[in-house]
Coordinates of N, CA and C in Angstrom, one line a residue:
X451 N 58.5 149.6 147.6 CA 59.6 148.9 146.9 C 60.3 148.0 147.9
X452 N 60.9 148.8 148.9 CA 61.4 147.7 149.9 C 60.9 146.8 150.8
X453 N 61.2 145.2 150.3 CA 60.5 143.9 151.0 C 59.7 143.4 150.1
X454 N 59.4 144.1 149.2 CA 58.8 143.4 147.6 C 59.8 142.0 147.0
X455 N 59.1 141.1 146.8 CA 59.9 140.3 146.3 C 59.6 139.9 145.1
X456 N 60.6 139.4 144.1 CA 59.8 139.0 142.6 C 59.0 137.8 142.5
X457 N 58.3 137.4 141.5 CA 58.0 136.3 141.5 C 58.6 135.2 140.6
X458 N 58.2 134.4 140.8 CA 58.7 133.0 139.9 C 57.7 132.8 138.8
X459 N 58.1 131.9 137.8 CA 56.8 131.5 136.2 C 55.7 130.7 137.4
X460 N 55.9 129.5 138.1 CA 55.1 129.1 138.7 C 54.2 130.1 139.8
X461 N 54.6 130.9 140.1 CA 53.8 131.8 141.2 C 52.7 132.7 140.1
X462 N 53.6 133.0 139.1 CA 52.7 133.8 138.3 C 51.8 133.1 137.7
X463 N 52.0 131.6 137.2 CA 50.4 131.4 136.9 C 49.6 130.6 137.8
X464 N 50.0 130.6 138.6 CA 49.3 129.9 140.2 C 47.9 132.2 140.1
X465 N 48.8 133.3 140.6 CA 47.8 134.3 140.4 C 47.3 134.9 139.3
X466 N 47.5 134.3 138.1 CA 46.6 134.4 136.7 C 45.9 133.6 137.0
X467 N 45.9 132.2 137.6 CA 44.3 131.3 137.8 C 43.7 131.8 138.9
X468 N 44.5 132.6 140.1 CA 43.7 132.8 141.0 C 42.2 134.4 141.1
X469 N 42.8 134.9 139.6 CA 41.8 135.7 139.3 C 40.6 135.3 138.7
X470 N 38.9 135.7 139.6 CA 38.2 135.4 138.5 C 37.1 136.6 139.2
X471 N 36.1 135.8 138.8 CA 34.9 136.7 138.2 C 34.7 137.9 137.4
X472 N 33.9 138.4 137.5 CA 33.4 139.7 136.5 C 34.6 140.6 135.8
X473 N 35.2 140.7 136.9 CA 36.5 141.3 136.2 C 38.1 140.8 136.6
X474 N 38.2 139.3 135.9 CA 39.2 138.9 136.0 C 40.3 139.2 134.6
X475 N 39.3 139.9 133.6 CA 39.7 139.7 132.1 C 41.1 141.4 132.3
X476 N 40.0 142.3 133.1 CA 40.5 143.4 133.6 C 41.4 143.3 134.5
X477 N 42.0 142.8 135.4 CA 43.0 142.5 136.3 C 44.1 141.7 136.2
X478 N 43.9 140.5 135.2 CA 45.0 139.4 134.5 C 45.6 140.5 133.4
X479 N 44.7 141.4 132.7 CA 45.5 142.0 132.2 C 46.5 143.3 132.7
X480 N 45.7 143.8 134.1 CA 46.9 144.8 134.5 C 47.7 144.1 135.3
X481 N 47.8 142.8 135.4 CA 48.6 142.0 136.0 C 50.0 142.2 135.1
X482 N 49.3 141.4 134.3 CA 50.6 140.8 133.1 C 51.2 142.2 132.5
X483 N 50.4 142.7 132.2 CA 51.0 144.4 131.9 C 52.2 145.1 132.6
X484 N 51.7 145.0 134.2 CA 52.7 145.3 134.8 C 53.8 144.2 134.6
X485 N 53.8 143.4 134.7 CA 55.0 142.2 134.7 C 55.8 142.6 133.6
X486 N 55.3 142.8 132.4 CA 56.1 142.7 131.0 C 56.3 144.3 130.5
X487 N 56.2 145.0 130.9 CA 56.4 146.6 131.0 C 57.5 147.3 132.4
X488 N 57.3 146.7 133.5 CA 58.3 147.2 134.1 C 57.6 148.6 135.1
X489 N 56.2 149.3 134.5 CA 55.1 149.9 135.2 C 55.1 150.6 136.4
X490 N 55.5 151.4 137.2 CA 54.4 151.4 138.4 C 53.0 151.3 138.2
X491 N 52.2 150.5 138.9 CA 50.6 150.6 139.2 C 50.2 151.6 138.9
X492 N 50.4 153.1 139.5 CA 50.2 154.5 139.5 C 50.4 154.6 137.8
X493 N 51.7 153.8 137.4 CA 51.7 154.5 136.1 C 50.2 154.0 134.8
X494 N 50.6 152.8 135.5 CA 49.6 151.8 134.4 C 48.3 152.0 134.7
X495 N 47.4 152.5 135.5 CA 46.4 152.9 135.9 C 45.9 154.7 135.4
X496 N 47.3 155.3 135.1 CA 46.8 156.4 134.1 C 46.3 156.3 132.9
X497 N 46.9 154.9 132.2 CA 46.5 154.8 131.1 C 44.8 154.5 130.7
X498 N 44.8 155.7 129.4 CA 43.4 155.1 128.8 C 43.6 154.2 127.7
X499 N 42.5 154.1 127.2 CA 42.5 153.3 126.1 C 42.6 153.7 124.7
X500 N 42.9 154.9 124.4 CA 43.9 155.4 123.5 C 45.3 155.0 123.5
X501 N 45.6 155.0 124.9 CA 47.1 154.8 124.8 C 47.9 153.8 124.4
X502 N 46.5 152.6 124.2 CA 46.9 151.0 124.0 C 46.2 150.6 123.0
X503 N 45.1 151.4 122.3 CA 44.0 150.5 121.1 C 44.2 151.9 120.3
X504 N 44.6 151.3 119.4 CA 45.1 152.4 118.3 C 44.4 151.5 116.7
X505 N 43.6 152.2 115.8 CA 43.2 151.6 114.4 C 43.1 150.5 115.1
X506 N 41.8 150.0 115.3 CA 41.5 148.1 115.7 C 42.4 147.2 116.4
X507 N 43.3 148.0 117.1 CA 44.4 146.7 117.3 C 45.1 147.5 118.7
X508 N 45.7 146.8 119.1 CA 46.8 146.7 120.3 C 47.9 147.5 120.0
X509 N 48.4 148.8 120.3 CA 49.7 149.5 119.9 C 50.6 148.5 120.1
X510 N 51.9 149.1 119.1 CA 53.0 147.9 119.5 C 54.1 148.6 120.8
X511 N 53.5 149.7 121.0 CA 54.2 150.5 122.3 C 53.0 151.6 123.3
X512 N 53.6 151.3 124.4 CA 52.6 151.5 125.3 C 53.6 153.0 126.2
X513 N 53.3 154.9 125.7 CA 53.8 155.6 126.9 C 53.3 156.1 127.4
X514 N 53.7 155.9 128.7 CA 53.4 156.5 130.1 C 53.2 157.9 130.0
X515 N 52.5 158.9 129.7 CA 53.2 160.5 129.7 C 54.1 161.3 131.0
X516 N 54.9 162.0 130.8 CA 55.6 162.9 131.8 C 54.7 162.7 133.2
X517 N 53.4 163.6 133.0 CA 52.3 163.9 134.1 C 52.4 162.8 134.9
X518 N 52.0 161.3 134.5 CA 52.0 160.5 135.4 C 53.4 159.6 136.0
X519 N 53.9 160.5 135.5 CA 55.3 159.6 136.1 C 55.9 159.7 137.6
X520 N 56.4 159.2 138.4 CA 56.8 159.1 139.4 C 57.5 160.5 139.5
X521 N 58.2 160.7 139.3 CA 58.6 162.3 139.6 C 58.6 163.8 138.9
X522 N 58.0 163.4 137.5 CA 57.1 163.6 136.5 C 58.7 164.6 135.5
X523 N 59.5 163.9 135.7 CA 60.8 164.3 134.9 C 60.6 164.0 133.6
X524 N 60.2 163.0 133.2 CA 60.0 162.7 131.4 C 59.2 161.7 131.8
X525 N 58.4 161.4 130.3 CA 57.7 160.1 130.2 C 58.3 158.5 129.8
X526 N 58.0 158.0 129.5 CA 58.7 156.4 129.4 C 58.0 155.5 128.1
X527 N 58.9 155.6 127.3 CA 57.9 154.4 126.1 C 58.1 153.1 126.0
X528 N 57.5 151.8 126.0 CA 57.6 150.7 126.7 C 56.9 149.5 125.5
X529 N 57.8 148.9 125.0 CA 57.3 148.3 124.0 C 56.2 146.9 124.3
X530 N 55.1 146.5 123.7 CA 54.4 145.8 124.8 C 54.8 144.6 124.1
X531 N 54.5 143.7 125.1 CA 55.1 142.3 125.1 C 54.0 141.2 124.4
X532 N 54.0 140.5 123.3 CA 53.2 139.8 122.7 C 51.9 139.1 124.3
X533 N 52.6 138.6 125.2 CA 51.7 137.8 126.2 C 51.1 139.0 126.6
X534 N 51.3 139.8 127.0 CA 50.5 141.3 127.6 C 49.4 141.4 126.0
X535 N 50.1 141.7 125.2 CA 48.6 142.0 124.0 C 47.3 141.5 124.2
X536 N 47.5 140.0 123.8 CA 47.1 139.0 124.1 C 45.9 138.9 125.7
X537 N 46.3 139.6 127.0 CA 45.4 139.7 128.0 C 44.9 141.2 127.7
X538 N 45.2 142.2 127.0 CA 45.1 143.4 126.9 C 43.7 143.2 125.9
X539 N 44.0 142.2 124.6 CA 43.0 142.3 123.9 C 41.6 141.8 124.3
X540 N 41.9 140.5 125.1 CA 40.3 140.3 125.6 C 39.4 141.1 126.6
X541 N 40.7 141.8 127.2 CA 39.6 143.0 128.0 C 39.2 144.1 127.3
X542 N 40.1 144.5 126.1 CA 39.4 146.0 125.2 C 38.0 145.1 124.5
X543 N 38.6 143.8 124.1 CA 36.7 143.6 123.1 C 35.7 143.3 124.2
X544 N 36.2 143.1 126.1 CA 34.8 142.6 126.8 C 34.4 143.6 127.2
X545 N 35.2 144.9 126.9 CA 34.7 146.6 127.2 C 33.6 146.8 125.5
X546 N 33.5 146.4 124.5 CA 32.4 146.7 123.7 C 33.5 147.6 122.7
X547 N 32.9 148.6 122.4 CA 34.0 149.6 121.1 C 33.8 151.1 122.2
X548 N 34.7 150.7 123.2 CA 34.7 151.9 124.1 C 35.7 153.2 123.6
X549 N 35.3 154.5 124.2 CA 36.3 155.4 123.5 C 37.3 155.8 124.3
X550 N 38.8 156.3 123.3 CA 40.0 156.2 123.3 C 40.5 156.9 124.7
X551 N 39.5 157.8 124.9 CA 39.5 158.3 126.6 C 39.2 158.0 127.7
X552 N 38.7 157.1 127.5 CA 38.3 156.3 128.6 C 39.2 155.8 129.5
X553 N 39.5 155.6 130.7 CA 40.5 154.8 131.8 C 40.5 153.6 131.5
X554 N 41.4 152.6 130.5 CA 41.7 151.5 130.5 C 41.5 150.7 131.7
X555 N 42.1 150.7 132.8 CA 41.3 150.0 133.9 C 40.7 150.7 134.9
X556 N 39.3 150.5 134.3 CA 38.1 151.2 134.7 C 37.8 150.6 136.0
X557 N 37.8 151.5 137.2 CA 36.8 150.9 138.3 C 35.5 150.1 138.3
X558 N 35.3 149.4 139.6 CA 33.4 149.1 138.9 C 32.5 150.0 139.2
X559 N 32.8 151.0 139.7 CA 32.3 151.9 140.3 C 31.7 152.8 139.3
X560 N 32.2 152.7 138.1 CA 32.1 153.5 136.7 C 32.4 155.1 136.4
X561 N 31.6 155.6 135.8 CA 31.8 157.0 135.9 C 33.4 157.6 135.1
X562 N 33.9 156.6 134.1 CA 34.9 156.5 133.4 C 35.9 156.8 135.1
X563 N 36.1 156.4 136.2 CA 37.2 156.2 137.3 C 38.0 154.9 137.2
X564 N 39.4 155.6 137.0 CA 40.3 154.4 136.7 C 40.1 153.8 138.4
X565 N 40.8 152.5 138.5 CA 41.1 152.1 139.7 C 41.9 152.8 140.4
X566 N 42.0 152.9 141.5 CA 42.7 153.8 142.4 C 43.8 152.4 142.7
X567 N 45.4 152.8 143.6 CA 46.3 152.0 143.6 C 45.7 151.2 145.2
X568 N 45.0 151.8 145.7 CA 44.5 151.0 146.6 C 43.8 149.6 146.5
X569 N 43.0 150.0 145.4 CA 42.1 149.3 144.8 C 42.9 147.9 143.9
X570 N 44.1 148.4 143.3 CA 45.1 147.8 142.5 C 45.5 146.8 143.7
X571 N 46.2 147.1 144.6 CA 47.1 146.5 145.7 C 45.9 145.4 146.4
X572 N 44.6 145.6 146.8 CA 43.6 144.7 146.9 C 43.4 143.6 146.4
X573 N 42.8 143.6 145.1 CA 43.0 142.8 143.9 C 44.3 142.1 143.9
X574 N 45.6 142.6 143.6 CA 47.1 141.7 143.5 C 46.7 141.2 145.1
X575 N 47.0 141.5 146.2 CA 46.9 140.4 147.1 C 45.8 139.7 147.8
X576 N 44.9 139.9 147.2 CA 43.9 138.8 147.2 C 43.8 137.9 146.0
X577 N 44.3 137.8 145.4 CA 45.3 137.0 144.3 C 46.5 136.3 145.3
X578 N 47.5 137.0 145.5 CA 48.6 136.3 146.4 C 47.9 135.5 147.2
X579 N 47.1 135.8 148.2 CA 46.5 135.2 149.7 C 46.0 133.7 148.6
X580 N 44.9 133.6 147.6 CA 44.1 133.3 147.1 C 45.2 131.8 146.6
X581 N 46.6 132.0 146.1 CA 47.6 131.3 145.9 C 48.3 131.0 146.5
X582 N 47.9 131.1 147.6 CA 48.9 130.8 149.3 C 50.6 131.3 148.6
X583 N 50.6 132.5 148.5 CA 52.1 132.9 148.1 C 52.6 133.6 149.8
X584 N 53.6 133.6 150.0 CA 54.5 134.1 151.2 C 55.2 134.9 150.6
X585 N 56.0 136.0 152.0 CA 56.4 136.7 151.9 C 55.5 138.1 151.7
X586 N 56.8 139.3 151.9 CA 56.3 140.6 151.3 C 55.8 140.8 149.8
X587 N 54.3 140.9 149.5 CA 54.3 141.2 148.2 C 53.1 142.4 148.1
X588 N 53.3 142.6 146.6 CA 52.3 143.6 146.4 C 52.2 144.0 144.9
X589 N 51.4 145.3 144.6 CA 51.6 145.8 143.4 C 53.1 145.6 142.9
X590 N 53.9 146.2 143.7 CA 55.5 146.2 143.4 C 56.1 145.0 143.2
X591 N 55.8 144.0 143.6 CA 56.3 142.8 142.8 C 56.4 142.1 141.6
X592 N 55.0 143.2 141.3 CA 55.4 142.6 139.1 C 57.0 143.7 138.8
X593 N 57.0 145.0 139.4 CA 58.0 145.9 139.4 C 59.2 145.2 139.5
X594 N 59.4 144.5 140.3 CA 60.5 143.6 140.7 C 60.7 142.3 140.3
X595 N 59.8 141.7 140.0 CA 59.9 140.4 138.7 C 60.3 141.1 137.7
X596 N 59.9 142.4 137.1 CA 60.5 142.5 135.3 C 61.9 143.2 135.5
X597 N 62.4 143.7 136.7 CA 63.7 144.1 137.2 C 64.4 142.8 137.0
X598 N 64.0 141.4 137.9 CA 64.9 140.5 137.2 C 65.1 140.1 136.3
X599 N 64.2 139.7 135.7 CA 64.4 139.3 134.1 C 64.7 139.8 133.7
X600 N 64.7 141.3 133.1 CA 65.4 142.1 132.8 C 66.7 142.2 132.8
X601 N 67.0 142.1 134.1 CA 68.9 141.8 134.5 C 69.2 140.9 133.7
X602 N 68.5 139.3 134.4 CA 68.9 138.7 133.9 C 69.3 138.2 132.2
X603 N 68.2 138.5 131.8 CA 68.4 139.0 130.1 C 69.4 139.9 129.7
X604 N 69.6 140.3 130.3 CA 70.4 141.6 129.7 C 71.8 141.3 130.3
X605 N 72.3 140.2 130.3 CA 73.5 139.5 131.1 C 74.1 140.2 132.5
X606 N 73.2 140.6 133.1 CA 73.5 141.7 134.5 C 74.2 142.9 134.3
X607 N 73.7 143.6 133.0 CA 74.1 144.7 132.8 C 73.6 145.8 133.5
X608 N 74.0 146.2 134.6 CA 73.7 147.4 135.6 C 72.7 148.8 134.9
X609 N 73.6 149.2 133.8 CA 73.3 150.3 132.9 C 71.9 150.1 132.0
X610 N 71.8 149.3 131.5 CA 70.6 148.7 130.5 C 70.0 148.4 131.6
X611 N 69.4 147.8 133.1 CA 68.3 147.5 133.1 C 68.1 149.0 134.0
X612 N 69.0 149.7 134.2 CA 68.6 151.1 134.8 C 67.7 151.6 133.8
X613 N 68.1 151.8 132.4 CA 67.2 152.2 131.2 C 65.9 151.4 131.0
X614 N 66.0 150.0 131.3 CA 64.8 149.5 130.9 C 63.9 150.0 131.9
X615 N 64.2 150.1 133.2 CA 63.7 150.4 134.5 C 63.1 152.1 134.8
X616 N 63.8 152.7 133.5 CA 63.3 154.2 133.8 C 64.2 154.9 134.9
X617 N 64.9 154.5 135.5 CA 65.6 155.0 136.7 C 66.8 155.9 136.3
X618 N 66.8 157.2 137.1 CA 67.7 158.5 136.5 C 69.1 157.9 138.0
X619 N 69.0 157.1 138.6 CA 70.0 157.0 139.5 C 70.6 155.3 139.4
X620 N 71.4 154.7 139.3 CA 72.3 153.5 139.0 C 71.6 152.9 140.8
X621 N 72.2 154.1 141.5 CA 71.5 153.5 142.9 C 70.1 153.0 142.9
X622 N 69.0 153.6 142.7 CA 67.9 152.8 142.7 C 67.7 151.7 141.8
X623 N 68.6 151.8 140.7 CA 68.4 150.4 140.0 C 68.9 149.1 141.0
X624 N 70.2 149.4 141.8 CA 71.0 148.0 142.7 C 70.1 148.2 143.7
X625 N 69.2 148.9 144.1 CA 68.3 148.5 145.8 C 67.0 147.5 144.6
X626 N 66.6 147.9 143.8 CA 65.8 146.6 142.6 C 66.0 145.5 143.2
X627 N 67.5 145.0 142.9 CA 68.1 144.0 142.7 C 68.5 143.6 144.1
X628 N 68.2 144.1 145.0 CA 68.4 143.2 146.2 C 68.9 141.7 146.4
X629 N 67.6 141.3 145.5 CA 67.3 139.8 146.3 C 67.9 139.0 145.5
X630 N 69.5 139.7 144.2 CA 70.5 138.9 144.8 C 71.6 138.4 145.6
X631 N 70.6 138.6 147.1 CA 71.4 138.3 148.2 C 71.4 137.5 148.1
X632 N 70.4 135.8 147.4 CA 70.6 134.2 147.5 C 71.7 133.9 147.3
X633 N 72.4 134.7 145.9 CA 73.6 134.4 145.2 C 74.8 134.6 146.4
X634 N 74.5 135.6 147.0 CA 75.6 136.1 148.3 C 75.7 134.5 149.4
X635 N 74.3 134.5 149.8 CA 74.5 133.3 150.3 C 74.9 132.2 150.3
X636 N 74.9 131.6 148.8 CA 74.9 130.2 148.1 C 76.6 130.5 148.0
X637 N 77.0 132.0 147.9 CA 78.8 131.9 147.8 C 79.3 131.6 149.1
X638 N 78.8 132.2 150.4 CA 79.2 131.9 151.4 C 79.4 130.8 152.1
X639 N 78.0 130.2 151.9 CA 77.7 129.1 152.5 C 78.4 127.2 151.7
X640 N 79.0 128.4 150.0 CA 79.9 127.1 149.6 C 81.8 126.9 149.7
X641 N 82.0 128.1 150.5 CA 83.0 128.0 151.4 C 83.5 127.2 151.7

């Protein structure tokens, strides 16, 4: 989390184009997934494909269970974002009529093995590098892009983006929010 920085609409589709081959359909979507859900990697990589293809279609809510959660205190239900369906759908029909158990994002390695977060963190910055992006980045920066927006949307309400964020402490929601130190700056420096 710390030194993660969010991204911008231009950065994000500078590393939606910088994904391709074989499984770009698989990675643009745990891309965007994470950006519009709020996710850890770890969490979104538990999911199977039950959890998101429900009767022919894309659930309109995507939950994390307890087990995989970061401190495994409760689970998190997360409504999915029309643009996330949308990359979610072209990878469940380029998987065939796969079953509902299966690790949504499937290694290539097969053997129904979700990706490992190593494997996650590869992929996202070989994407960054790929987009000449700077700075600290990583899986954790779709984490901290939907923390901003989020704020921002939510008129910098502290309390609601702690909820949207899943976070049982107000404190880790403001270490999120860091990198409104520009705003600190731009006050100082208009002094």
């Amino acid at each position: 989390m710390k030194g993660a920085r969010p991204l911008s609409d231009d950065e994000i589709q500078q590393v939606l184009s910088a994904f391709g081959g074989q499984y770009r359909n698989r990675n643009a979507a745990l891309f965007v997934l994470a950006l519009k859900t709020g996710f850890r990697i770890s969490e979104l990589l538990s999911l199977r494909i039950g959890d998101i293809f429900q009767y022919g279609q894309v659930a309109d809510q995507v939950t994390v269970k307890r087990s995989s959660m970061k401190r495994r205190i409760e689970g998190r239900t997360v409504v999915i974002h029309p643009e996330a369906r949308v990359y979610l759908k072209e990878w469940i029909s380029e998987l065939g009529s796969p079953a509902g158990d299966l690790f949504l994002f499937v290694s290539r390695k097969g053997d129904n093995r979700a990706l490992s977060r190593q494997q996650a963190w590869a992929i996202f910055t070989a994407a960054f590098r790929a987009s000449r992006l700077t700075g600290k980045l990583g899986c954790h920066a779709t984490r901290k892009t939907f923390a901003a927006r989020v704020h921002e949307r939510l008129g910098r309400d502290l309390l609601k983006t702690q909820r949207a964020l899943g976070h049982r402490s107000l404190a880790s929601t403001v270490s999120y929010l860091s990198f409104d130190e520009e705003d600190i700056t731009r006050a100082i420096m208009a002094l």
